[in-house]
XYZ file of C-alpha atoms in Angstrom:
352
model
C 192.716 55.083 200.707
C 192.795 59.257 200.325
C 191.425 60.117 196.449
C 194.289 61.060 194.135
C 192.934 65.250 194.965
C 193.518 64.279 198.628
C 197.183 63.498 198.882
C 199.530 66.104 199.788
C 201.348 67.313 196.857
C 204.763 66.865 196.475
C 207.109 69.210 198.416
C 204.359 68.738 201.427
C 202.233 71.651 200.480
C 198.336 71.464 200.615
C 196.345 70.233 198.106
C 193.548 72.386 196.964
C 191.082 69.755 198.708
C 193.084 70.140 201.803
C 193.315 73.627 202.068
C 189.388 73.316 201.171
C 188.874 71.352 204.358
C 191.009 73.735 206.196
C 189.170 77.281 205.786
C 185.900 75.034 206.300
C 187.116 73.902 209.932
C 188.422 77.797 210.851
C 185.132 79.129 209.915
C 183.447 76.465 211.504
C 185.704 76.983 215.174
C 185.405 80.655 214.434
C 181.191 80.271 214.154
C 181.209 78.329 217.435
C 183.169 80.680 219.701
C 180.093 83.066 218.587
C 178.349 82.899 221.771
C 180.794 84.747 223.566
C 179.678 88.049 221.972
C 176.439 88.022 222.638
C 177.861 87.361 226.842
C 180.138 90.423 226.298
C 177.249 92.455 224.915
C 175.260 91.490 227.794
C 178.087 92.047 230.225
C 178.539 95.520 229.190
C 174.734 96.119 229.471
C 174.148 94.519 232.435
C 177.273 96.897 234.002
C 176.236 99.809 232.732
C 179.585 100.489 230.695
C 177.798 102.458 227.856
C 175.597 105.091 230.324
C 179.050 105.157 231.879
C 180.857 106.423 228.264
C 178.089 109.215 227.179
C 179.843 112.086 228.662
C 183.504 110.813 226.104
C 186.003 108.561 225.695
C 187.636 106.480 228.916
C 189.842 104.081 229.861
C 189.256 100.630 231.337
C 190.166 101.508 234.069
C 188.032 104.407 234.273
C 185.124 102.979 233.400
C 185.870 100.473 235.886
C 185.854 102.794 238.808
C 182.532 104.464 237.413
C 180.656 101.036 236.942
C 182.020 99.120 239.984
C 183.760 96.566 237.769
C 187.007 94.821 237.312
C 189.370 97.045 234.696
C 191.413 94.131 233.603
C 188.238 92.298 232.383
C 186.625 94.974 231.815
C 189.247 96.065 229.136
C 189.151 92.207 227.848
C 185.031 92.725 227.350
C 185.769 95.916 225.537
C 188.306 94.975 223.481
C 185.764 92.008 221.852
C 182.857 94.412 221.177
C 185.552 96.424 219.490
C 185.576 94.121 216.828
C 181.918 94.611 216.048
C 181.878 98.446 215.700
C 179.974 99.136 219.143
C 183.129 100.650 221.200
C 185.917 101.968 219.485
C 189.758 102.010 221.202
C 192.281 105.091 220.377
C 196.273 104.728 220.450
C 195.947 106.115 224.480
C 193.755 103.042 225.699
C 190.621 104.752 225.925
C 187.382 103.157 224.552
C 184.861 105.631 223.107
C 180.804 105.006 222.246
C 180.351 104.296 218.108
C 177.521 105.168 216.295
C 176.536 101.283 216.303
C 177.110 101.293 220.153
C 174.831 104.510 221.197
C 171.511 102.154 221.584
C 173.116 100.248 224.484
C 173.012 103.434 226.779
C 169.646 103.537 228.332
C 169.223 107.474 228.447
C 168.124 107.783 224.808
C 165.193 106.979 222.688
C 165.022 103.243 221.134
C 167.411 102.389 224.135
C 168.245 98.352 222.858
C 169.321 97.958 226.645
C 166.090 95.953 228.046
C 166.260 94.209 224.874
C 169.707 92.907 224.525
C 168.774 91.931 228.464
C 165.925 90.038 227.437
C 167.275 87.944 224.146
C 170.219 86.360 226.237
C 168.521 86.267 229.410
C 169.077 82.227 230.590
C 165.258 81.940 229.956
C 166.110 82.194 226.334
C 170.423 80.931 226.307
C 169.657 77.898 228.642
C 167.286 76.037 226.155
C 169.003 77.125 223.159
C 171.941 75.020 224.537
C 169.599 72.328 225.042
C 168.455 72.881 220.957
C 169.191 68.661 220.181
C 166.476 68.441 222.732
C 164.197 69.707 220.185
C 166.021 67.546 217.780
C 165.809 64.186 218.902
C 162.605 64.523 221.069
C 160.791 66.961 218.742
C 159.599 69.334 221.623
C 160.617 72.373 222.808
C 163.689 72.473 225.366
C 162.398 75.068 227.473
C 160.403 72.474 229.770
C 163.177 70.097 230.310
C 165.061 72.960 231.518
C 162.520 75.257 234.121
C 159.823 72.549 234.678
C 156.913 74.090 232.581
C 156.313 75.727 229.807
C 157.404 79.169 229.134
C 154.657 81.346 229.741
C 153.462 79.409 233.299
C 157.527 79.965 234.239
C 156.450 83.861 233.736
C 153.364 83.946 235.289
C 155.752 82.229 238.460
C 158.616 84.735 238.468
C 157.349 88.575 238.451
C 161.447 89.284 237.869
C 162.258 87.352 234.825
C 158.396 88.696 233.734
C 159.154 92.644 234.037
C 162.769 91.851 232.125
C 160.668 90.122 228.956
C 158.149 92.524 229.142
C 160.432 95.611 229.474
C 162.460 94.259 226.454
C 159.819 93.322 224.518
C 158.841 96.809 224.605
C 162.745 97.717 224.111
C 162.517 95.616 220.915
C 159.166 97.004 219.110
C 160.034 101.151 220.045
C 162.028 101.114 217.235
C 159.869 99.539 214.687
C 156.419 100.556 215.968
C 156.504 103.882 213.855
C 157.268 102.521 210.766
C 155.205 99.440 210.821
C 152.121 101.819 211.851
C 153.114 103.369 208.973
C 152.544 100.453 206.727
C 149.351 99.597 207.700
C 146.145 100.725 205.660
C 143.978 101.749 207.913
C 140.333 103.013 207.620
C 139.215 106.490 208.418
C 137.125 105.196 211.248
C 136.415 102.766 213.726
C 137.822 100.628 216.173
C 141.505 98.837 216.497
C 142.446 95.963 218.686
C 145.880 95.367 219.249
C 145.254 92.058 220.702
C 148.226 91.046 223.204
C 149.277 94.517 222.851
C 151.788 94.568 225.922
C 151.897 97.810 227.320
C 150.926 99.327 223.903
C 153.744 100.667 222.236
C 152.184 99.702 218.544
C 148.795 100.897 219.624
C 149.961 104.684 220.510
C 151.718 105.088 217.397
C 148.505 103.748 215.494
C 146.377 105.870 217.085
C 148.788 109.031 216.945
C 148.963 108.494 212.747
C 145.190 108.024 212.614
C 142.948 110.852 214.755
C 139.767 109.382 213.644
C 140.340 105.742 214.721
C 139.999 104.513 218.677
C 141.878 101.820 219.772
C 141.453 98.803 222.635
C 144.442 97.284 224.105
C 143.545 93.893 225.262
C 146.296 91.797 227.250
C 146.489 89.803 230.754
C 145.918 92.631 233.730
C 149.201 92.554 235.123
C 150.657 93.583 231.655
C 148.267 95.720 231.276
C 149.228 97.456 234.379
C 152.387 99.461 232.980
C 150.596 100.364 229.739
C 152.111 103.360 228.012
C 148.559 105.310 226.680
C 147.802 107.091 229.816
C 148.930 110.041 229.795
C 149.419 111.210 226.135
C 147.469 114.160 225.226
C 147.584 112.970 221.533
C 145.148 110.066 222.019
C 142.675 111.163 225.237
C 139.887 110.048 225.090
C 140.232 107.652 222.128
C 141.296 104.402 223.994
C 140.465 101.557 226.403
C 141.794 98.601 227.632
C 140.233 94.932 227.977
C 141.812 91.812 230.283
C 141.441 88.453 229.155
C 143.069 85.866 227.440
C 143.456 85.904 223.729
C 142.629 81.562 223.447
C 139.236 82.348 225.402
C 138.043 84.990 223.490
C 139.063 88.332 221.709
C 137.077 92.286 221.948
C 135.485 93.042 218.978
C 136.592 95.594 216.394
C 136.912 96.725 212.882
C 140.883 95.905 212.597
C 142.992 93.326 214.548
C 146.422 93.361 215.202
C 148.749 90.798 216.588
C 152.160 92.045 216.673
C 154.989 89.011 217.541
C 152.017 86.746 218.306
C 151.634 84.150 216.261
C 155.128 83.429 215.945
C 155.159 82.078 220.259
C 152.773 79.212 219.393
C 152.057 76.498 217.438
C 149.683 75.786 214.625
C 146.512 74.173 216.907
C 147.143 77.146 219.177
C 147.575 80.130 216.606
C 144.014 78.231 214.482
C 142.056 78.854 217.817
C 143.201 81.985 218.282
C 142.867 83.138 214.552
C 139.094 82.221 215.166
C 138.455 84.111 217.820
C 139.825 87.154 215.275
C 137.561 85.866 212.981
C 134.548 86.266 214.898
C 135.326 89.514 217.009
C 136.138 91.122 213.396
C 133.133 93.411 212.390
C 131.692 93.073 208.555
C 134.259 94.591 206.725
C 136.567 94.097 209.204
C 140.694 92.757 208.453
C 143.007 91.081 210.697
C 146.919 91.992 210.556
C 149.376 89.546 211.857
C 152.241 91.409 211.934
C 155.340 89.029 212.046
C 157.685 88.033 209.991
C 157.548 86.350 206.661
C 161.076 84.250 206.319
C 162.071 83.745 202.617
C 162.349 80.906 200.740
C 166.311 81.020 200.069
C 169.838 80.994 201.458
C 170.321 84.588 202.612
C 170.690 85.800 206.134
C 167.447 86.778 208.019
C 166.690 87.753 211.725
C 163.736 85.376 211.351
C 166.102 82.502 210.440
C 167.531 83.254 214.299
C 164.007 84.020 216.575
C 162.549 80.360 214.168
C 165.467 78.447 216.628
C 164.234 80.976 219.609
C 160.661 80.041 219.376
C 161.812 76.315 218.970
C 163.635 76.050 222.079
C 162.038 78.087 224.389
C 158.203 78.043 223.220
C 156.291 75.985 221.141
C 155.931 78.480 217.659
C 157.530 79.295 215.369
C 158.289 81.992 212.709
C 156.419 81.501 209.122
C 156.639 81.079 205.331
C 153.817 82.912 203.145
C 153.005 79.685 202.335
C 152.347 78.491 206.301
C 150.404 81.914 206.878
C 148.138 80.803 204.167
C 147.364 77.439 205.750
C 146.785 78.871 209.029
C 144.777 81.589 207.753
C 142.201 78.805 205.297
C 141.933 76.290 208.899
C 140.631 79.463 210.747
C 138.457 80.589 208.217
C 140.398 83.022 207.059
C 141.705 84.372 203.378
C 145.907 85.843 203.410
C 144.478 88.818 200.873
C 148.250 90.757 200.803
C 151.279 90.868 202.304
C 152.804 94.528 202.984
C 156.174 95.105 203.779
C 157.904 97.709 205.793
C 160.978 98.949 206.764
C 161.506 96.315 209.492
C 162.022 92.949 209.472
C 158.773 92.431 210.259
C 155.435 92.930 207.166
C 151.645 93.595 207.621
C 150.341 89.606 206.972
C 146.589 91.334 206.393
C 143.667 88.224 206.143
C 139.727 88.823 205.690
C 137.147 86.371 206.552
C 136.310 83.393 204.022
């Protein structure tokens, strides 16, 4: 039998319970049919359609012709990301470039394009479908999906490789300045930026700080389309080294590992923290640069890349608290935690 609250009041209107129950299953549908911006946003940067809108405002079907598309979709695509600020649509039908939109072209600097390529590329969407997988077997999805794990998938598929690469790089741009920034650096000496992709972190680093040199140490075929050769800023002042970060690490007199420890699990991120331990001169400090999720209710980007890492790799993102436990099995102390204007903060440790 309904509770009292429950029953319909009289004349047939809602109770307050009811109309409760109602809002809670509208938000609910209305959360679910969320994936389908995400595919729009891809769509539209897959196609091209924001290059295709720098020179003004167009119409579908314009855009259309100029992008080899189909304008009645098209339209239907543009009309959704409408509704999140990143095209705008006039009284005449014609869709023009917002503010929010302008990182989706790929002609200007901190171009998001690679990036929003990469996060809902189906090496990322097909296992997050798959997320009771994780669930119910406790493992990551990503295996009962392609096979194998997600970095042998990579190492198998140069394609799907240059797209994670190229968007990982499309990701950091933006924050790599300000997160350089951050960092207390010495005067002197030597930086690692272990797993440094094609260095991105490392330039700015070395840009901000003339008397340090720098080592950017990754597998060789990432290595391959580094970004330091080249710039007159930092001749002179920077190497690279191939290997493999759970074999060993170069020595210097500051670490980095920027969106490292985050893609593996607590065994593997303790084995790799010792290697930083060791290759760390006296003196010397580690930064883990990742994010620190908080400890409450409020929305956070981390909240999003923790279900990432869970269904496509076997990390995950980090508490202060779990930094601290990692950091004391690897012989390692967390001595501060530095924010910056990112969502990402300077997670500095020093040997025990």
């Amino acid at each position: 039998m309904p509770h009292d609250e429950d029953r319909t009041t009289e004349g047939g209107a809602p109770t307050a319970a009811e109309e409760s129950l109602r809002r809670s299953a509208a938000f609910l549908i209305d959360e679910a049919l969320g994936f389908v911006f995400p595919a729009a946003l891809r769509a539209a940067a897959e196609t091209g359609v924001a290059d295709a809108l720098a020179d003004g405002p167009a119409t579908a079907a314009e855009l259309a012709a100029a992008t080899g598309t189909d304008a009645r979709n098209l339209y239907r695509v543009l009309r959704l990301l409408a509704t999140r600020d990143v095209v705008a649509e006039d009284e005449h039908g014609r869709f023009t470039l917002t503010e929010t939109g302008q990182a989706l072209r790929s002609d200007v600097p901190y171009s998001a394009r690679s990036a929003v390529r990469m996060l809902t590329d189906r090496t990322f969407w097909l296992p997050a479908e798959r997320m009771v997988h994780c669930l119910t077997e406790g493992t990551t999805a990503f295996d009962a999906v392609f096979g194998k794990p997600f970095f042998d998938h990579f190492a198998g598929d140069a394609e799907t490789a240059a797209v994670f690469h190229v968007g990982m790089a499309a990701m950091s741009d933006p924050e790599n300045a300000a997160i350089a920034a951050a960092c207390e650096l010495p005067d002197s000496g030597t930086v690692v930026d272990v797993g440094g992709g094609h260095g991105g972190l490392l330039l700015e680093v070395l840009r901000r700080n003339p008397g340090l040199e720098g080592v950017l140490y990754d597998r060789a075929h990432v290595l391959a389309g580094n970004r330091l050769d080249g710039d007159k800023e930092i001749t002179g002042r920077w190497t690279t080294a191939e290997g493999d970060f759970f074999s060993a690490v170069p020595t210097g007199d500051v670490l980095l590992l920027k969106r490292i420890t985050h893609d593996w699990d607590d065994d593997e991120c303790v084995t790799l923290l010792g290697h930083c331990r060791r290759a760390l001169r006296p003196g010397g400090r580690l930064l883990v640069l990742d994010a620190v999720v908080p400890r409450d209710n409020a929305p956070h980007q981390a909240k999003s890349l923790d279900l990432m890492m869970m269904t496509s790799l076997t990390g995950r993102e980090r508490t202060e608290a779990d930094f601290a436990e990692l950091f004391d099995r690897s012989g390692l102390r967390l001595s501060r935690i530095l924010p910056t204007p990112t969502v990402l903060s300077v997670v500095e440790a020093v040997p025990v």
